[in-house]
mmCIF file with all atom_site columns, C-alpha atoms in Angstrom:
data_model
loop_
_atom_site.group_PDB
_atom_site.id
_atom_site.type_symbol
_atom_site.label_atom_id
_atom_site.label_alt_id
_atom_site.label_comp_id
_atom_site.label_asym_id
_atom_site.label_entity_id
_atom_site.label_seq_id
_atom_site.pdbx_PDB_ins_code
_atom_site.Cartn_x
_atom_site.Cartn_y
_atom_site.Cartn_z
_atom_site.occupancy
_atom_site.B_iso_or_equiv
_atom_site.pdbx_formal_charge
_atom_site.auth_seq_id
_atom_site.auth_comp_id
_atom_site.auth_asym_id
_atom_site.auth_atom_id
_atom_site.pdbx_PDB_model_num
ATOM 1   C CA . MET A 1 1   ? -10.425 -26.295 10.160  1.00 0.00 ? 1   MET A CA 1
ATOM 2   C CA . GLU A 1 2   ? -6.728  -25.818 10.994  1.00 0.00 ? 2   GLU A CA 1
ATOM 3   C CA . LYS A 1 3   ? -5.843  -26.683 7.423   1.00 0.00 ? 3   LYS A CA 1
ATOM 4   C CA . PHE A 1 4   ? -8.242  -24.017 6.154   1.00 0.00 ? 4   PHE A CA 1
ATOM 5   C CA . ASP A 1 5   ? -6.776  -21.417 8.633   1.00 0.00 ? 5   ASP A CA 1
ATOM 6   C CA . LYS A 1 6   ? -3.294  -22.208 7.367   1.00 0.00 ? 6   LYS A CA 1
ATOM 7   C CA . LEU A 1 7   ? -4.385  -21.756 3.757   1.00 0.00 ? 7   LEU A CA 1
ATOM 8   C CA . ILE A 1 8   ? -5.853  -18.348 4.613   1.00 0.00 ? 8   ILE A CA 1
ATOM 9   C CA . TYR A 1 9   ? -2.661  -17.276 6.390   1.00 0.00 ? 9   TYR A CA 1
ATOM 10  C CA . HIS A 1 10  ? -0.560  -18.474 3.451   1.00 0.00 ? 10  HIS A CA 1
ATOM 11  C CA . MET A 1 11  ? -2.671  -16.526 0.938   1.00 0.00 ? 11  MET A CA 1
ATOM 12  C CA . ILE A 1 12  ? -2.510  -13.277 2.967   1.00 0.00 ? 12  ILE A CA 1
ATOM 13  C CA . LEU A 1 13  ? 1.229   -13.509 3.580   1.00 0.00 ? 13  LEU A CA 1
ATOM 14  C CA . LEU A 1 14  ? 1.985   -14.519 -0.021  1.00 0.00 ? 14  LEU A CA 1
ATOM 15  C CA . PHE A 1 15  ? -0.107  -11.695 -1.380  1.00 0.00 ? 15  PHE A CA 1
ATOM 16  C CA . ILE A 1 16  ? 1.760   -9.206  0.875   1.00 0.00 ? 16  ILE A CA 1
ATOM 17  C CA . ILE A 1 17  ? 5.163   -10.538 -0.164  1.00 0.00 ? 17  ILE A CA 1
ATOM 18  C CA . GLY A 1 18  ? 4.347   -10.724 -3.882  1.00 0.00 ? 18  GLY A CA 1
ATOM 19  C CA . GLY A 1 19  ? 2.465   -7.407  -3.911  1.00 0.00 ? 19  GLY A CA 1
ATOM 20  C CA . PHE A 1 20  ? 5.296   -5.448  -2.224  1.00 0.00 ? 20  PHE A CA 1
ATOM 21  C CA . PHE A 1 21  ? 7.945   -7.171  -4.304  1.00 0.00 ? 21  PHE A CA 1
ATOM 22  C CA . GLY A 1 22  ? 6.017   -6.122  -7.426  1.00 0.00 ? 22  GLY A CA 1
ATOM 23  C CA . PHE A 1 23  ? 5.992   -2.514  -6.312  1.00 0.00 ? 23  PHE A CA 1
ATOM 24  C CA . ILE A 1 24  ? 9.762   -2.514  -5.662  1.00 0.00 ? 24  ILE A CA 1
ATOM 25  C CA . PHE A 1 25  ? 10.523  -4.500  -8.838  1.00 0.00 ? 25  PHE A CA 1
ATOM 26  C CA . GLU A 1 26  ? 8.511   -2.149  -11.141 1.00 0.00 ? 26  GLU A CA 1
ATOM 27  C CA . THR A 1 27  ? 9.623   1.048   -9.364  1.00 0.00 ? 27  THR A CA 1
ATOM 28  C CA . LEU A 1 28  ? 13.257  0.133   -9.729  1.00 0.00 ? 28  LEU A CA 1
ATOM 29  C CA . GLY A 1 29  ? 12.658  -1.004  -13.321 1.00 0.00 ? 29  GLY A CA 1
ATOM 30  C CA . GLU A 1 30  ? 11.106  2.370   -14.138 1.00 0.00 ? 30  GLU A CA 1
ATOM 31  C CA . PHE A 1 31  ? 14.005  4.194   -12.477 1.00 0.00 ? 31  PHE A CA 1
ATOM 32  C CA . PHE A 1 32  ? 16.658  2.310   -14.409 1.00 0.00 ? 32  PHE A CA 1
ATOM 33  C CA . LYS A 1 33  ? 14.739  2.906   -17.655 1.00 0.00 ? 33  LYS A CA 1
ATOM 34  C CA . THR A 1 34  ? 13.942  6.616   -17.176 1.00 0.00 ? 34  THR A CA 1
ATOM 35  C CA . GLY A 1 35  ? 16.200  7.766   -14.324 1.00 0.00 ? 35  GLY A CA 1
ATOM 36  C CA . LYS A 1 36  ? 13.132  8.913   -12.392 1.00 0.00 ? 36  LYS A CA 1
ATOM 37  C CA . PHE A 1 37  ? 11.158  7.537   -9.485  1.00 0.00 ? 37  PHE A CA 1
ATOM 38  C CA . VAL A 1 38  ? 7.594   7.068   -10.734 1.00 0.00 ? 38  VAL A CA 1
ATOM 39  C CA . SER A 1 39  ? 4.711   5.709   -8.638  1.00 0.00 ? 39  SER A CA 1
ATOM 40  C CA . ARG A 1 40  ? 4.087   2.078   -9.555  1.00 0.00 ? 40  ARG A CA 1
ATOM 41  C CA . GLN A 1 41  ? 1.673   1.184   -6.780  1.00 0.00 ? 41  GLN A CA 1
ATOM 42  C CA . GLY A 1 42  ? -1.363  -0.828  -7.759  1.00 0.00 ? 42  GLY A CA 1
ATOM 43  C CA . LEU A 1 43  ? -3.797  0.140   -4.951  1.00 0.00 ? 43  LEU A CA 1
ATOM 44  C CA . TRP A 1 44  ? -4.933  3.561   -3.733  1.00 0.00 ? 44  TRP A CA 1
ATOM 45  C CA . PHE A 1 45  ? -3.876  3.379   -0.137  1.00 0.00 ? 45  PHE A CA 1
ATOM 46  C CA . SER A 1 46  ? -1.061  0.891   -0.221  1.00 0.00 ? 46  SER A CA 1
ATOM 47  C CA . LEU A 1 47  ? 2.055   0.032   -2.203  1.00 0.00 ? 47  LEU A CA 1
ATOM 48  C CA . PHE A 1 48  ? 1.061   -3.498  -3.133  1.00 0.00 ? 48  PHE A CA 1
ATOM 49  C CA . LYS A 1 49  ? 0.751   -4.590  -6.766  1.00 0.00 ? 49  LYS A CA 1
ATOM 50  C CA . PRO A 1 50  ? -2.263  -7.043  -6.764  1.00 0.00 ? 50  PRO A CA 1
ATOM 51  C CA . ILE A 1 51  ? -1.175  -8.816  -9.941  1.00 0.00 ? 51  ILE A CA 1
ATOM 52  C CA . TYR A 1 52  ? 2.111   -9.872  -8.363  1.00 0.00 ? 52  TYR A CA 1
ATOM 53  C CA . GLY A 1 53  ? 0.554   -10.835 -5.056  1.00 0.00 ? 53  GLY A CA 1
ATOM 54  C CA . THR A 1 54  ? -2.129  -12.940 -6.799  1.00 0.00 ? 54  THR A CA 1
ATOM 55  C CA . CYS A 1 55  ? 0.383   -14.486 -9.197  1.00 0.00 ? 55  CYS A CA 1
ATOM 56  C CA . LEU A 1 56  ? 2.706   -15.453 -6.338  1.00 0.00 ? 56  LEU A CA 1
ATOM 57  C CA . ILE A 1 57  ? -0.201  -17.310 -4.719  1.00 0.00 ? 57  ILE A CA 1
ATOM 58  C CA . LEU A 1 58  ? -0.926  -19.069 -8.046  1.00 0.00 ? 58  LEU A CA 1
ATOM 59  C CA . LEU A 1 59  ? 2.743   -19.898 -8.704  1.00 0.00 ? 59  LEU A CA 1
ATOM 60  C CA . THR A 1 60  ? 3.148   -21.333 -5.215  1.00 0.00 ? 60  THR A CA 1
ATOM 61  C CA . LEU A 1 61  ? 0.026   -23.512 -5.514  1.00 0.00 ? 61  LEU A CA 1
ATOM 62  C CA . LEU A 1 62  ? 0.874   -24.813 -8.964  1.00 0.00 ? 62  LEU A CA 1
ATOM 63  C CA . LEU A 1 63  ? 4.652   -25.107 -8.734  1.00 0.00 ? 63  LEU A CA 1
ATOM 64  C CA . TYR A 1 64  ? 5.269   -26.203 -5.157  1.00 0.00 ? 64  TYR A CA 1
ATOM 65  C CA . LYS A 1 65  ? 5.084   -29.906 -6.094  1.00 0.00 ? 65  LYS A CA 1
ATOM 66  C CA . LEU A 1 66  ? 7.753   -29.284 -8.740  1.00 0.00 ? 66  LEU A CA 1
ATOM 67  C CA . LYS A 1 67  ? 10.254  -27.942 -6.185  1.00 0.00 ? 67  LYS A CA 1
ATOM 68  C CA . ASP A 1 68  ? 12.481  -31.042 -6.500  1.00 0.00 ? 68  ASP A CA 1
ATOM 69  C CA . LYS A 1 69  ? 12.247  -31.158 -10.260 1.00 0.00 ? 69  LYS A CA 1
ATOM 70  C CA . ASN A 1 70  ? 14.762  -30.049 -12.851 1.00 0.00 ? 70  ASN A CA 1
ATOM 71  C CA . ILE A 1 71  ? 15.208  -26.255 -12.893 1.00 0.00 ? 71  ILE A CA 1
ATOM 72  C CA . PHE A 1 72  ? 14.391  -26.177 -16.631 1.00 0.00 ? 72  PHE A CA 1
ATOM 73  C CA . ILE A 1 73  ? 10.921  -27.670 -15.913 1.00 0.00 ? 73  ILE A CA 1
ATOM 74  C CA . ILE A 1 74  ? 10.195  -25.098 -13.227 1.00 0.00 ? 74  ILE A CA 1
ATOM 75  C CA . PHE A 1 75  ? 11.462  -22.309 -15.514 1.00 0.00 ? 75  PHE A CA 1
ATOM 76  C CA . ILE A 1 76  ? 9.207   -23.308 -18.439 1.00 0.00 ? 76  ILE A CA 1
ATOM 77  C CA . ALA A 1 77  ? 6.209   -23.855 -16.088 1.00 0.00 ? 77  ALA A CA 1
ATOM 78  C CA . GLY A 1 78  ? 6.775   -20.392 -14.614 1.00 0.00 ? 78  GLY A CA 1
ATOM 79  C CA . ILE A 1 79  ? 6.847   -18.818 -18.112 1.00 0.00 ? 79  ILE A CA 1
ATOM 80  C CA . ILE A 1 80  ? 3.564   -20.477 -18.964 1.00 0.00 ? 80  ILE A CA 1
ATOM 81  C CA . ILE A 1 81  ? 1.711   -19.713 -15.714 1.00 0.00 ? 81  ILE A CA 1
ATOM 82  C CA . GLY A 1 82  ? 3.000   -16.119 -15.512 1.00 0.00 ? 82  GLY A CA 1
ATOM 83  C CA . SER A 1 83  ? 2.265   -15.315 -19.136 1.00 0.00 ? 83  SER A CA 1
ATOM 84  C CA . VAL A 1 84  ? -1.256  -16.810 -19.089 1.00 0.00 ? 84  VAL A CA 1
ATOM 85  C CA . PHE A 1 85  ? -2.039  -14.992 -15.845 1.00 0.00 ? 85  PHE A CA 1
ATOM 86  C CA . GLU A 1 86  ? -0.707  -11.694 -17.182 1.00 0.00 ? 86  GLU A CA 1
ATOM 87  C CA . TYR A 1 87  ? -2.691  -12.118 -20.412 1.00 0.00 ? 87  TYR A CA 1
ATOM 88  C CA . VAL A 1 88  ? -5.951  -12.945 -18.628 1.00 0.00 ? 88  VAL A CA 1
ATOM 89  C CA . SER A 1 89  ? -5.400  -10.096 -16.146 1.00 0.00 ? 89  SER A CA 1
ATOM 90  C CA . SER A 1 90  ? -5.008  -7.652  -19.000 1.00 0.00 ? 90  SER A CA 1
ATOM 91  C CA . ILE A 1 91  ? -8.279  -8.828  -20.625 1.00 0.00 ? 91  ILE A CA 1
ATOM 92  C CA . PHE A 1 92  ? -10.096 -8.646  -17.278 1.00 0.00 ? 92  PHE A CA 1
ATOM 93  C CA . GLN A 1 93  ? -8.924  -5.118  -16.562 1.00 0.00 ? 93  GLN A CA 1
ATOM 94  C CA . GLU A 1 94  ? -9.832  -3.934  -20.051 1.00 0.00 ? 94  GLU A CA 1
ATOM 95  C CA . TYR A 1 95  ? -13.264 -5.627  -20.009 1.00 0.00 ? 95  TYR A CA 1
ATOM 96  C CA . VAL A 1 96  ? -14.266 -4.503  -16.491 1.00 0.00 ? 96  VAL A CA 1
ATOM 97  C CA . PHE A 1 97  ? -12.637 -1.057  -16.214 1.00 0.00 ? 97  PHE A CA 1
ATOM 98  C CA . HIS A 1 98  ? -11.869 -0.189  -19.857 1.00 0.00 ? 98  HIS A CA 1
ATOM 99  C CA . THR A 1 99  ? -8.300  0.612   -18.813 1.00 0.00 ? 99  THR A CA 1
ATOM 100 C CA . LYS A 1 100 ? -4.744  -0.672  -19.367 1.00 0.00 ? 100 LYS A CA 1
ATOM 101 C CA . SER A 1 101 ? -1.897  -0.637  -16.903 1.00 0.00 ? 101 SER A CA 1
ATOM 102 C CA . TRP A 1 102 ? 0.614   -2.041  -19.389 1.00 0.00 ? 102 TRP A CA 1
ATOM 103 C CA . ASP A 1 103 ? 0.944   -2.239  -23.155 1.00 0.00 ? 103 ASP A CA 1
ATOM 104 C CA . TYR A 1 104 ? 3.752   -4.159  -24.870 1.00 0.00 ? 104 TYR A CA 1
ATOM 105 C CA . SER A 1 105 ? 2.574   -3.479  -28.448 1.00 0.00 ? 105 SER A CA 1
ATOM 106 C CA . LYS A 1 106 ? 5.707   -1.455  -29.241 1.00 0.00 ? 106 LYS A CA 1
ATOM 107 C CA . MET A 1 107 ? 7.973   -4.248  -28.044 1.00 0.00 ? 107 MET A CA 1
ATOM 108 C CA . SER A 1 108 ? 9.054   -7.139  -30.246 1.00 0.00 ? 108 SER A CA 1
ATOM 109 C CA . ALA A 1 109 ? 7.613   -10.649 -29.801 1.00 0.00 ? 109 ALA A CA 1
ATOM 110 C CA . ASN A 1 110 ? 4.412   -9.523  -28.161 1.00 0.00 ? 110 ASN A CA 1
ATOM 111 C CA . LEU A 1 111 ? 0.938   -11.010 -28.197 1.00 0.00 ? 111 LEU A CA 1
ATOM 112 C CA . ASP A 1 112 ? -1.791  -8.470  -28.532 1.00 0.00 ? 112 ASP A CA 1
ATOM 113 C CA . GLY A 1 113 ? 0.327   -6.044  -26.500 1.00 0.00 ? 113 GLY A CA 1
ATOM 114 C CA . ARG A 1 114 ? -0.699  -7.962  -23.344 1.00 0.00 ? 114 ARG A CA 1
ATOM 115 C CA . ILE A 1 115 ? 2.422   -10.167 -22.986 1.00 0.00 ? 115 ILE A CA 1
ATOM 116 C CA . ASN A 1 116 ? 5.798   -10.358 -24.638 1.00 0.00 ? 116 ASN A CA 1
ATOM 117 C CA . LEU A 1 117 ? 8.747   -12.722 -24.743 1.00 0.00 ? 117 LEU A CA 1
ATOM 118 C CA . LEU A 1 118 ? 11.043  -10.700 -22.478 1.00 0.00 ? 118 LEU A CA 1
ATOM 119 C CA . TYR A 1 119 ? 8.612   -10.370 -19.605 1.00 0.00 ? 119 TYR A CA 1
ATOM 120 C CA . SER A 1 120 ? 7.501   -14.007 -20.039 1.00 0.00 ? 120 SER A CA 1
ATOM 121 C CA . ILE A 1 121 ? 11.161  -15.034 -19.533 1.00 0.00 ? 121 ILE A CA 1
ATOM 122 C CA . ILE A 1 122 ? 11.302  -12.776 -16.456 1.00 0.00 ? 122 ILE A CA 1
ATOM 123 C CA . TRP A 1 123 ? 8.253   -14.608 -15.099 1.00 0.00 ? 123 TRP A CA 1
ATOM 124 C CA . GLY A 1 124 ? 10.149  -17.899 -15.588 1.00 0.00 ? 124 GLY A CA 1
ATOM 125 C CA . ILE A 1 125 ? 13.271  -16.566 -13.802 1.00 0.00 ? 125 ILE A CA 1
ATOM 126 C CA . LEU A 1 126 ? 11.256  -15.152 -10.886 1.00 0.00 ? 126 LEU A CA 1
ATOM 127 C CA . SER A 1 127 ? 9.371   -18.455 -10.548 1.00 0.00 ? 127 SER A CA 1
ATOM 128 C CA . LEU A 1 128 ? 12.625  -20.375 -10.473 1.00 0.00 ? 128 LEU A CA 1
ATOM 129 C CA . PHE A 1 129 ? 14.144  -18.149 -7.807  1.00 0.00 ? 129 PHE A CA 1
ATOM 130 C CA . TRP A 1 130 ? 10.958  -18.315 -5.717  1.00 0.00 ? 130 TRP A CA 1
ATOM 131 C CA . ILE A 1 131 ? 10.537  -22.117 -5.841  1.00 0.00 ? 131 ILE A CA 1
ATOM 132 C CA . LYS A 1 132 ? 14.182  -22.956 -5.330  1.00 0.00 ? 132 LYS A CA 1
ATOM 133 C CA . LEU A 1 133 ? 15.328  -20.176 -2.937  1.00 0.00 ? 133 LEU A CA 1
ATOM 134 C CA . GLY A 1 134 ? 12.272  -18.221 -1.729  1.00 0.00 ? 134 GLY A CA 1
ATOM 135 C CA . ILE A 1 135 ? 9.950   -20.931 -0.572  1.00 0.00 ? 135 ILE A CA 1
ATOM 136 C CA . PRO A 1 136 ? 12.488  -22.615 1.866   1.00 0.00 ? 136 PRO A CA 1
ATOM 137 C CA . ILE A 1 137 ? 13.000  -19.247 3.546   1.00 0.00 ? 137 ILE A CA 1
ATOM 138 C CA . TYR A 1 138 ? 9.279   -18.475 3.500   1.00 0.00 ? 138 TYR A CA 1
ATOM 139 C CA . GLN A 1 139 ? 8.409   -21.869 5.068   1.00 0.00 ? 139 GLN A CA 1
ATOM 140 C CA . LYS A 1 140 ? 10.781  -21.254 7.966   1.00 0.00 ? 140 LYS A CA 1
ATOM 141 C CA . LEU A 1 141 ? 9.295   -17.828 8.538   1.00 0.00 ? 141 LEU A CA 1
ATOM 142 C CA . PHE A 1 142 ? 5.721   -19.111 8.332   1.00 0.00 ? 142 PHE A CA 1
ATOM 143 C CA . ASN A 1 143 ? 6.375   -21.936 10.770  1.00 0.00 ? 143 ASN A CA 1
ATOM 144 C CA . PHE A 1 144 ? 7.935   -19.443 13.141  1.00 0.00 ? 144 PHE A CA 1
ATOM 145 C CA . VAL A 1 145 ? 5.019   -17.048 13.157  1.00 0.00 ? 145 VAL A CA 1
ATOM 146 C CA . TYR A 1 146 ? 1.990   -19.349 12.586  1.00 0.00 ? 146 TYR A CA 1
ATOM 147 C CA . GLY A 1 147 ? -0.268  -19.822 15.565  1.00 0.00 ? 147 GLY A CA 1
ATOM 148 C CA . ASN A 1 148 ? 1.087   -16.673 17.268  1.00 0.00 ? 148 ASN A CA 1
ATOM 149 C CA . LEU A 1 149 ? -1.688  -14.363 18.527  1.00 0.00 ? 149 LEU A CA 1
ATOM 150 C CA . TYR A 1 150 ? 0.029   -11.350 17.076  1.00 0.00 ? 150 TYR A CA 1
ATOM 151 C CA . THR A 1 151 ? 0.178   -13.031 13.669  1.00 0.00 ? 151 THR A CA 1
ATOM 152 C CA . LYS A 1 152 ? -3.551  -13.749 13.799  1.00 0.00 ? 152 LYS A CA 1
ATOM 153 C CA . VAL A 1 153 ? -4.349  -10.181 14.652  1.00 0.00 ? 153 VAL A CA 1
ATOM 154 C CA . PHE A 1 154 ? -1.966  -8.953  12.007  1.00 0.00 ? 154 PHE A CA 1
ATOM 155 C CA . CYS A 1 155 ? -3.547  -11.146 9.297   1.00 0.00 ? 155 CYS A CA 1
ATOM 156 C CA . ILE A 1 156 ? -7.109  -10.139 10.254  1.00 0.00 ? 156 ILE A CA 1
ATOM 157 C CA . VAL A 1 157 ? -6.250  -6.418  10.160  1.00 0.00 ? 157 VAL A CA 1
ATOM 158 C CA . ILE A 1 158 ? -4.301  -6.717  6.934   1.00 0.00 ? 158 ILE A CA 1
ATOM 159 C CA . LEU A 1 159 ? -7.114  -8.741  5.302   1.00 0.00 ? 159 LEU A CA 1
ATOM 160 C CA . ALA A 1 160 ? -9.709  -6.166  6.296   1.00 0.00 ? 160 ALA A CA 1
ATOM 161 C CA . PHE A 1 161 ? -7.464  -3.340  5.006   1.00 0.00 ? 161 PHE A CA 1
ATOM 162 C CA . LEU A 1 162 ? -6.793  -5.074  1.724   1.00 0.00 ? 162 LEU A CA 1
ATOM 163 C CA . VAL A 1 163 ? -10.482 -5.772  1.087   1.00 0.00 ? 163 VAL A CA 1
ATOM 164 C CA . TYR A 1 164 ? -11.232 -2.084  1.670   1.00 0.00 ? 164 TYR A CA 1
ATOM 165 C CA . ASP A 1 165 ? -8.239  -0.890  -0.408  1.00 0.00 ? 165 ASP A CA 1
ATOM 166 C CA . ILE A 1 166 ? -9.088  -3.145  -3.341  1.00 0.00 ? 166 ILE A CA 1
ATOM 167 C CA . ALA A 1 167 ? -12.765 -2.230  -3.259  1.00 0.00 ? 167 ALA A CA 1
ATOM 168 C CA . PHE A 1 168 ? -12.012 1.513   -3.121  1.00 0.00 ? 168 PHE A CA 1
ATOM 169 C CA . THR A 1 169 ? -9.431  1.254   -5.915  1.00 0.00 ? 169 THR A CA 1
ATOM 170 C CA . CYS A 1 170 ? -11.909 -0.582  -8.118  1.00 0.00 ? 170 CYS A CA 1
ATOM 171 C CA . ILE A 1 171 ? -14.639 2.011   -7.456  1.00 0.00 ? 171 ILE A CA 1
ATOM 172 C CA . ILE A 1 172 ? -12.439 5.016   -8.116  1.00 0.00 ? 172 ILE A CA 1
ATOM 173 C CA . THR A 1 173 ? -10.848 3.407   -11.193 1.00 0.00 ? 173 THR A CA 1
ATOM 174 C CA . LYS A 1 174 ? -14.247 2.648   -12.675 1.00 0.00 ? 174 LYS A CA 1
ATOM 175 C CA . ARG A 1 175 ? -15.413 6.225   -12.177 1.00 0.00 ? 175 ARG A CA 1
ATOM 176 C CA . TYR A 1 176 ? -12.209 7.648   -13.594 1.00 0.00 ? 176 TYR A CA 1
ATOM 177 C CA . SER A 1 177 ? -12.647 5.528   -16.703 1.00 0.00 ? 177 SER A CA 1
ATOM 178 C CA . GLU A 1 178 ? -16.231 6.636   -17.044 1.00 0.00 ? 178 GLU A CA 1
ATOM 179 C CA . ARG A 1 179 ? -15.218 10.322  -16.799 1.00 0.00 ? 179 ARG A CA 1
ATOM 180 C CA . LYS A 1 180 ? -12.570 9.880   -19.475 1.00 0.00 ? 180 LYS A CA 1
ATOM 181 C CA . ARG A 1 181 ? -15.184 8.170   -21.752 1.00 0.00 ? 181 ARG A CA 1
ATOM 182 C CA . GLY A 1 182 ? -17.595 11.066  -21.224 1.00 0.00 ? 182 GLY A CA 1
ATOM 183 C CA . ILE A 1 183 ? -20.092 9.228   -19.020 1.00 0.00 ? 183 ILE A CA 1
ATOM 184 C CA . PRO A 1 184 ? -21.762 11.761  -16.641 1.00 0.00 ? 184 PRO A CA 1
ATOM 185 C CA . ALA A 1 185 ? -22.225 11.232  -12.930 1.00 0.00 ? 185 ALA A CA 1
ATOM 186 C CA . THR A 1 186 ? -25.599 9.703   -12.135 1.00 0.00 ? 186 THR A CA 1
ATOM 187 C CA . THR A 1 187 ? -25.354 9.023   -8.394  1.00 0.00 ? 187 THR A CA 1
ATOM 188 C CA . ASN A 1 188 ? -24.271 10.921  -5.338  1.00 0.00 ? 188 ASN A CA 1
ATOM 189 C CA . LEU A 1 189 ? -21.249 8.665   -5.064  1.00 0.00 ? 189 LEU A CA 1
ATOM 190 C CA . ASP A 1 190 ? -20.214 9.496   -8.654  1.00 0.00 ? 190 ASP A CA 1
ATOM 191 C CA . LYS A 1 191 ? -20.534 13.215  -7.876  1.00 0.00 ? 191 LYS A CA 1
ATOM 192 C CA . TYR A 1 192 ? -18.498 12.871  -4.727  1.00 0.00 ? 192 TYR A CA 1
ATOM 193 C CA . LEU A 1 193 ? -15.694 10.975  -6.520  1.00 0.00 ? 193 LEU A CA 1
ATOM 194 C CA . ASP A 1 194 ? -15.707 13.544  -9.359  1.00 0.00 ? 194 ASP A CA 1
ATOM 195 C CA . LYS A 1 195 ? -15.209 16.331  -6.841  1.00 0.00 ? 195 LYS A CA 1
ATOM 196 C CA . GLN A 1 196 ? -12.712 14.692  -4.497  1.00 0.00 ? 196 GLN A CA 1
ATOM 197 C CA . TYR A 1 197 ? -10.731 12.545  -6.917  1.00 0.00 ? 197 TYR A CA 1
ATOM 198 C CA . LYS A 1 198 ? -10.364 14.522  -10.134 1.00 0.00 ? 198 LYS A CA 1
ATOM 199 C CA . ASN A 1 199 ? -8.482  13.121  -13.139 1.00 0.00 ? 199 ASN A CA 1
ATOM 200 C CA . SER A 1 200 ? -5.305  14.973  -12.188 1.00 0.00 ? 200 SER A CA 1
ATOM 201 C CA . VAL A 1 201 ? -5.332  13.366  -8.730  1.00 0.00 ? 201 VAL A CA 1
ATOM 202 C CA . PHE A 1 202 ? -5.958  9.892   -10.174 1.00 0.00 ? 202 PHE A CA 1
ATOM 203 C CA . GLU A 1 203 ? -3.292  10.245  -12.916 1.00 0.00 ? 203 GLU A CA 1
ATOM 204 C CA . LYS A 1 204 ? -0.735  11.349  -10.395 1.00 0.00 ? 204 LYS A CA 1
ATOM 205 C CA . LYS A 1 205 ? -1.365  8.138   -8.339  1.00 0.00 ? 205 LYS A CA 1
ATOM 206 C CA . PHE A 1 206 ? -1.511  5.831   -11.435 1.00 0.00 ? 206 PHE A CA 1
ATOM 207 C CA . PRO A 1 207 ? 0.492   7.586   -14.163 1.00 0.00 ? 207 PRO A CA 1
ATOM 208 C CA . ASN A 1 208 ? 0.787   4.480   -16.395 1.00 0.00 ? 208 ASN A CA 1
ATOM 209 C CA . MET A 1 209 ? -2.910  3.673   -16.524 1.00 0.00 ? 209 MET A CA 1
ATOM 210 C CA . LYS A 1 210 ? -4.580  4.413   -19.810 1.00 0.00 ? 210 LYS A CA 1
ATOM 211 C CA . VAL A 1 211 ? -8.282  4.464   -20.624 1.00 0.00 ? 211 VAL A CA 1
ATOM 212 C CA . LYS A 1 212 ? -9.410  2.511   -23.682 1.00 0.00 ? 212 LYS A CA 1
ATOM 213 C CA . THR A 1 213 ? -12.181 4.552   -25.333 1.00 0.00 ? 213 THR A CA 1
#
């Protein structure tokens, strides 16, 4: 039971770290590219980017045993894991919500516009830094806070909030996509969302998301 509790704590904390890092990373990347601060959050109520939070969990689970291996092995493994995850995530988003949050089709060395060589290399670099430098710091932090009552309460509250935020974001994104594709409201919830969260409101929150018609 304690082992299961630790796993849950790890997953919550890793998701928070990865999700917030993703928001900072993409926001700064957009600023250096355009000179403007553009919203790059991935959830409606919070700044976390779920793809980074989930990928950090995956990278930690799959690469932790390689922490003492040659840096080239970790780098290549990070490229493969990050690229496959990004590709699958793009397919999932497009299939479920008919939307895209990124499109690399105008960049060289891309695969179906879902991944490209540059960002695959970035996944490898980030993986290397995390495994070699990030995890030792994270482990010390985790050992310091694990078992603390405040940490338990914090994790429970954060987990509840994330479940709500992710569910709400999925619902509102699905309805936005339906509106853009000309699908009329059929339920009271659809009508409420159409009234309270118009396209202009949604697009201000997620300016890079495009609907695939």
